[in-house]
Coordinates of C-alpha atoms in Angstrom, one line a residue:
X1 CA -3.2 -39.1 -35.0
X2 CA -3.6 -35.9 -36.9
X3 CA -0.8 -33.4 -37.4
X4 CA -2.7 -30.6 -35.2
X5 CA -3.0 -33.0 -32.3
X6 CA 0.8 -34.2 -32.3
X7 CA 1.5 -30.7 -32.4
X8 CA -0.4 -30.0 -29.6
X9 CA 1.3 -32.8 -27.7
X10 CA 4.5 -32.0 -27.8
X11 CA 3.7 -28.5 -26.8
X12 CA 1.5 -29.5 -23.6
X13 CA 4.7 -32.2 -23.1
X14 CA 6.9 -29.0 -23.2
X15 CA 5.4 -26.7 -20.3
X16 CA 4.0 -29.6 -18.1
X17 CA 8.0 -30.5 -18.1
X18 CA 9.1 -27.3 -17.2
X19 CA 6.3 -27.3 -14.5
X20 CA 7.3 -30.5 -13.0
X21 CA 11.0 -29.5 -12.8
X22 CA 9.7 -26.2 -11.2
X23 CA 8.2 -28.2 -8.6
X24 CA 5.2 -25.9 -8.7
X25 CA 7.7 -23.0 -7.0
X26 CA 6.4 -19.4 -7.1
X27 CA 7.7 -16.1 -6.4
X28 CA 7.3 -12.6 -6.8
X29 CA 8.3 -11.8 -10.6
X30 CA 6.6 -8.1 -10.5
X31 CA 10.4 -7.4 -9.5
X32 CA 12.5 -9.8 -11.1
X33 CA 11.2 -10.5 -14.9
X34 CA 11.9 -8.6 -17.9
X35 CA 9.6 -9.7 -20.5
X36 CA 8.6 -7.3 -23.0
X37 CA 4.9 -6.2 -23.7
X38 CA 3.0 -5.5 -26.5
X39 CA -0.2 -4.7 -27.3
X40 CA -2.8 -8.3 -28.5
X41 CA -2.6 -8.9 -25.1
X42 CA 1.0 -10.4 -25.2
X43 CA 3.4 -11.2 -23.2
X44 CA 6.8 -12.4 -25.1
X45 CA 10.1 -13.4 -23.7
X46 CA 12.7 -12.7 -26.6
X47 CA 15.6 -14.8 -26.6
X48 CA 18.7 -13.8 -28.6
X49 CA 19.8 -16.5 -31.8
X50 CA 15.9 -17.6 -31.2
X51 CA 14.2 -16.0 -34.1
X52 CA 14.1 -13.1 -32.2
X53 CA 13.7 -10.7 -35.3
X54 CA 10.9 -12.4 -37.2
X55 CA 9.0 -12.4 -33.7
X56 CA 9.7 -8.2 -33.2
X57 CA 8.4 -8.1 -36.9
X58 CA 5.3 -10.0 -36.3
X59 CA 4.8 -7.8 -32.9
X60 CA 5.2 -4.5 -34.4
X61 CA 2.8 -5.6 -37.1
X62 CA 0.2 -6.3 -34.4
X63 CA 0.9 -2.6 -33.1
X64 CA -1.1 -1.5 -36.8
X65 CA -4.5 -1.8 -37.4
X66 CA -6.1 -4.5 -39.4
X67 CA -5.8 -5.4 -41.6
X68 CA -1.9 -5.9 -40.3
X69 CA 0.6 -5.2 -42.7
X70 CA 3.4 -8.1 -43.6
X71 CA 6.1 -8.3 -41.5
X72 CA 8.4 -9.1 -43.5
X73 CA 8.0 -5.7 -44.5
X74 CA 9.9 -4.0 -42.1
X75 CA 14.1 -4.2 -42.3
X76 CA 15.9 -5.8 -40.0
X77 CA 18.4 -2.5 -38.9
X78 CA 14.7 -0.8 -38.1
X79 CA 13.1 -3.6 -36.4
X80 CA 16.1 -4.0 -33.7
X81 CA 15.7 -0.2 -33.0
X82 CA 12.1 0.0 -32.7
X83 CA 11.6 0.9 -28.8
X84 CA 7.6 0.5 -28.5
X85 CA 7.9 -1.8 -26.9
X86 CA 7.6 -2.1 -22.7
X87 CA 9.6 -4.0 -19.8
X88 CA 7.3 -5.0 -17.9
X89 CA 9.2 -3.9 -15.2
X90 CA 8.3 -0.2 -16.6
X91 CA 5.0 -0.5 -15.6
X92 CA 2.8 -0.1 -11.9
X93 CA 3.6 -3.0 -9.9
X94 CA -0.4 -3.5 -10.0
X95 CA -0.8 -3.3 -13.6
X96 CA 2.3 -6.3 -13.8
X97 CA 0.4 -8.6 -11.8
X98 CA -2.9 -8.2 -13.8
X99 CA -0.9 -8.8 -17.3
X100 CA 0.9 -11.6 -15.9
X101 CA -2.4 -13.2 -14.9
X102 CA -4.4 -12.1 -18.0
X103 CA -2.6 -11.9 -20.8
X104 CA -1.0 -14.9 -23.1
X105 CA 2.4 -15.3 -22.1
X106 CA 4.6 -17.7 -24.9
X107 CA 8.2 -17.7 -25.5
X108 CA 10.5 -20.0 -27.9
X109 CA 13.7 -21.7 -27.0
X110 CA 16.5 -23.6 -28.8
X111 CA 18.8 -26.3 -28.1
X112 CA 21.5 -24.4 -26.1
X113 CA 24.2 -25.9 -27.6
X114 CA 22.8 -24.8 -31.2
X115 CA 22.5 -21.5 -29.8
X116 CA 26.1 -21.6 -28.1
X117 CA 26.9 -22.0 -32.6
X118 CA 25.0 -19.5 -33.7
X119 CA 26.2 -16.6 -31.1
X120 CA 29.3 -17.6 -31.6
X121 CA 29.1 -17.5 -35.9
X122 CA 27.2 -14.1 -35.2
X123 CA 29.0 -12.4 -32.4
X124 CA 32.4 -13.6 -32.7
X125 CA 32.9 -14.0 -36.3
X126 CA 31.0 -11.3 -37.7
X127 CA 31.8 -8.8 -34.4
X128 CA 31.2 -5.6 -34.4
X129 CA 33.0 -2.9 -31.7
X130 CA 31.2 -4.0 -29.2
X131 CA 31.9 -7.7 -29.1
X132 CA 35.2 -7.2 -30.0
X133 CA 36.1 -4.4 -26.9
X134 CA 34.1 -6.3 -24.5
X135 CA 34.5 -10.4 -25.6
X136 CA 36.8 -10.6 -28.5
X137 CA 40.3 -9.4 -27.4
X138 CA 39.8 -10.6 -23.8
X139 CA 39.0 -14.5 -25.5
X140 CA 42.5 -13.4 -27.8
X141 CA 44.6 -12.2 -25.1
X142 CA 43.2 -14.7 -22.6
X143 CA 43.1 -18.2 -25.1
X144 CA 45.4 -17.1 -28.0
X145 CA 48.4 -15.4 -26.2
X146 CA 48.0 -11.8 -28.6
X147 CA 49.3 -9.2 -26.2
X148 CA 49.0 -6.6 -29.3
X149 CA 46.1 -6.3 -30.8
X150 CA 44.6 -3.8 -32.7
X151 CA 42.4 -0.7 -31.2
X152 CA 39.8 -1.1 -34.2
X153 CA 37.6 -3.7 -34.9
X154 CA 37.9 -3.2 -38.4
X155 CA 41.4 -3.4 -38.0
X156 CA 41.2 -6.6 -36.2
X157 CA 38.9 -8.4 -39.0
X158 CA 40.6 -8.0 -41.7
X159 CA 43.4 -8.9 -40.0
X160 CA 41.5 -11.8 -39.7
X161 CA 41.8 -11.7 -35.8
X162 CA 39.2 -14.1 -34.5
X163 CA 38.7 -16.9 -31.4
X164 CA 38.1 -20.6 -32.5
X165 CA 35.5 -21.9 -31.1
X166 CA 36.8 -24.0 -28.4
X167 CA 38.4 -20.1 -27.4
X168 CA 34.8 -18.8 -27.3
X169 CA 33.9 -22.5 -24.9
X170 CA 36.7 -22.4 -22.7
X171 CA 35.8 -18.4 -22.2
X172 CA 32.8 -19.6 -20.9
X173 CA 34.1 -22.4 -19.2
X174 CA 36.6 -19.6 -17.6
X175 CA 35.9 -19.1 -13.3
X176 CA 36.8 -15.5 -13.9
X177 CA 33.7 -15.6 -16.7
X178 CA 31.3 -17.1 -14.0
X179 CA 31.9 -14.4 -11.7
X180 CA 29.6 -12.2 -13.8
X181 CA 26.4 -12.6 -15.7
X182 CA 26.9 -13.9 -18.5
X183 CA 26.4 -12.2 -22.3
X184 CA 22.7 -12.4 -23.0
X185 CA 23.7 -13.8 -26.1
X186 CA 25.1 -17.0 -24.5
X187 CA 23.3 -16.8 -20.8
X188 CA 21.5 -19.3 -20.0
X189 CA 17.8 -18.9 -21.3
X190 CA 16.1 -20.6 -17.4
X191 CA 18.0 -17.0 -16.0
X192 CA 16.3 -14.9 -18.9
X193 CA 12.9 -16.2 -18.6
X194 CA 12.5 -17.1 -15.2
X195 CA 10.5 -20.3 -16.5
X196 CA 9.2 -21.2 -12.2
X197 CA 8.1 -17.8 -11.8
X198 CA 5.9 -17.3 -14.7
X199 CA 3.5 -19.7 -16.1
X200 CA 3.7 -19.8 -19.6
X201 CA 1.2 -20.7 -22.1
X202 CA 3.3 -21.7 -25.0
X203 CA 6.9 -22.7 -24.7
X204 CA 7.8 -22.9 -28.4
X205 CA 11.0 -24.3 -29.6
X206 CA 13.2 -23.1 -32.4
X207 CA 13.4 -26.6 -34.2
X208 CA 9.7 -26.5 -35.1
X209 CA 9.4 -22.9 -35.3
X210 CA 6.7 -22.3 -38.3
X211 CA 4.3 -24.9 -36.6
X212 CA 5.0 -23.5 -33.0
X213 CA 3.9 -20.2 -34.5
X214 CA 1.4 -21.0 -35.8
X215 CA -0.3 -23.0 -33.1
X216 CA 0.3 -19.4 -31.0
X217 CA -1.6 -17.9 -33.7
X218 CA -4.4 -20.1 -33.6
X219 CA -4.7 -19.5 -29.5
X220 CA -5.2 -16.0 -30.2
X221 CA -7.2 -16.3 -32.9
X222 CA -4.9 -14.7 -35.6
X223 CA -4.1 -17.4 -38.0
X224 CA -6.2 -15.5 -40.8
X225 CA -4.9 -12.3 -40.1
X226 CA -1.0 -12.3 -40.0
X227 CA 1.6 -14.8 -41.3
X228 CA 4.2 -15.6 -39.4
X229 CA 7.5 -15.0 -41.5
X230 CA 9.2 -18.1 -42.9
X231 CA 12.4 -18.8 -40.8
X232 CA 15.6 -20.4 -42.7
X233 CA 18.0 -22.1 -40.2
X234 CA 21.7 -23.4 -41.1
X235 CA 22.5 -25.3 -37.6
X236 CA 20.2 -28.0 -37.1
X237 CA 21.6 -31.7 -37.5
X238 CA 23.5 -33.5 -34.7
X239 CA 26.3 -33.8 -37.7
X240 CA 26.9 -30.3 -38.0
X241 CA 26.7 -29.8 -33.8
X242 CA 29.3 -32.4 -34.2
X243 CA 31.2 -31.5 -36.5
X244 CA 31.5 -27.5 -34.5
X245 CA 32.5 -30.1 -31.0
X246 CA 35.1 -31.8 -32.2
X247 CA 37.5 -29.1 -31.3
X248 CA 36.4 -29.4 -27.7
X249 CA 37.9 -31.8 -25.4
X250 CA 34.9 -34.4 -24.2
X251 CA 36.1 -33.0 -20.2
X252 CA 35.1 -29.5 -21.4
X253 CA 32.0 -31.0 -23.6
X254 CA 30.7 -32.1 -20.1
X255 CA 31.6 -29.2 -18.3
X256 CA 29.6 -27.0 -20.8
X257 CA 26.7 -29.3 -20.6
X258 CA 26.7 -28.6 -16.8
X259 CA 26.1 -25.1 -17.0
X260 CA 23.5 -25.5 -19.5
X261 CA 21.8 -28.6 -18.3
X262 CA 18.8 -26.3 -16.8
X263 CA 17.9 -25.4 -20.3
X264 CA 18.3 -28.7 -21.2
X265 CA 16.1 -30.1 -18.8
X266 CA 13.4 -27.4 -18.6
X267 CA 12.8 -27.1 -21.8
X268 CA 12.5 -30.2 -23.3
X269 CA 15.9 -31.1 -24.8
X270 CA 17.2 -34.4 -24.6
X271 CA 21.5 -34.7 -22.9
X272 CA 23.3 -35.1 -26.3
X273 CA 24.9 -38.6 -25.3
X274 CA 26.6 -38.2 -28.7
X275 CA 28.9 -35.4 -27.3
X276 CA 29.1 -36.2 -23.6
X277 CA 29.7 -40.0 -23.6
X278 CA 32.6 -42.2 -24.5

């Protein structure tokens, strides 16, 4: 079988999952989804820790005329302030329902445990005031008994001050967590996407992101004219998602899995026996 065709596969494999777990339930999304719009006749769900940049860069290269310029060309700081871009939500309730049925509607997902990592390397080891007002000195106070901690987050990191990661799992894990939605960051992606409300074309995933990509390209007829922008990931193997585990007691490992195993499921990810099972 050629390359194209196994790609094509796994990515019919991929939404006729999602549709079967589904069950083929509808309901209104003109209320409930927040997907962002461009112009190509796009419809893109973007996922934090999923690429998320490189897919704003290749958007906002669409928004030029041909020919389109490269995307790595814009900066990242600029790309994540760009505000072109339309909720869907922002537009006519009639005008929603049209570009749900008409235009090409894709997302990309990621192993959630991978992305549980990466938030947690980007958002709680690199935090910025944010994170650290709102997540960081709760997960201290809460996990790591620090009563007095420091008002600045600058203060606080070069202090060093920062949750392990079990600290950042067992916030999650924490009933006074689940009484709110979670962090975007970490939420589970089904709640982001609504994945039984709309019908996707594409579900890409993060693991064969370059190929995905360019598949999505060839649909709409764009793999001459734009490249989409080489992707380097450092959290792939099972070892390494091991190796971040091994902290975690194989109780909480399960619980985790539990509040994730939609994602799992829907999109395609097999149960990591290797973390859950004695």
């Amino acid at each position: 079988m050629c390359r194209k065709s196994t790609i094509n596969k796994y990515l019919y494999k991929r939404r006729k999952t999602y549709k079967v777990i589904c069950g083929g339930e509808k309901e209104n999304v003109t209320k409930k989804n927040k997907k962002k719009t461009s112009i190509k006749l796009l419809l893109f769900k973007c996922f934090l820790q999923v690429a998320c940049t490189n897919w704003k860069r290749t958007l906002i290269a669409l928004n030029y005329d041909e020919p389109y310029p490269d995307p790595m060309s814009f900066k990242s700081n600029w790309v994540h302030r760009f505000n072109r871009f339309k909720l869907l939500r922002e537009f006519p309730i009639p005008e929603r329902k049209a570009k749900l049925k008409h235009y090409t509607k894709f997302l990309f997902v990621r192993d959630p445990f991978v992305r549980l990592i990466s938030a947690y390397r980007d958002k709680m080891l690199n935090y910025d005031k944010y994170f650290y007002d709102g997540y960081v000195r709760v997960i201290l106070q809460r996990f790591k008994k620090q009563r007095y901690l420091p008002v600045n987050y600058n203060v606080a990191r070069k202090k060093g001050l920062r949750p392990s990661f079990y600290n950042f799992i067992q916030y999650i894990l924490d009933p006074r967590t689940q009484t709110h939605a979670f962090e975007p960051h970490w939420s589970q992606m089904y709640r982001l996407c609504h994945p039984c409300l709309i019908e996707y074309d594409l579900v890409g995933h993060q693991e064969s992101l370059q190929e995905d990509a360019q598949e999505l390209l060839k649909m709409l007829k764009l793999e001459n004219d734009i490249k989409f922008p080489p992707s380097y990931e450092n959290v792939t193997s099972v070892d390494s998602v091991m190796d971040w585990f091994q902290s975690v007691p194989l109780e909480d490992r399960r619980k985790l899995y539990r509040i994730y195993e939609e994602d799992f499921q829907l999109f395609g990810y097999r149960r990591p026996t290797e973390l859950l099972d004695d």
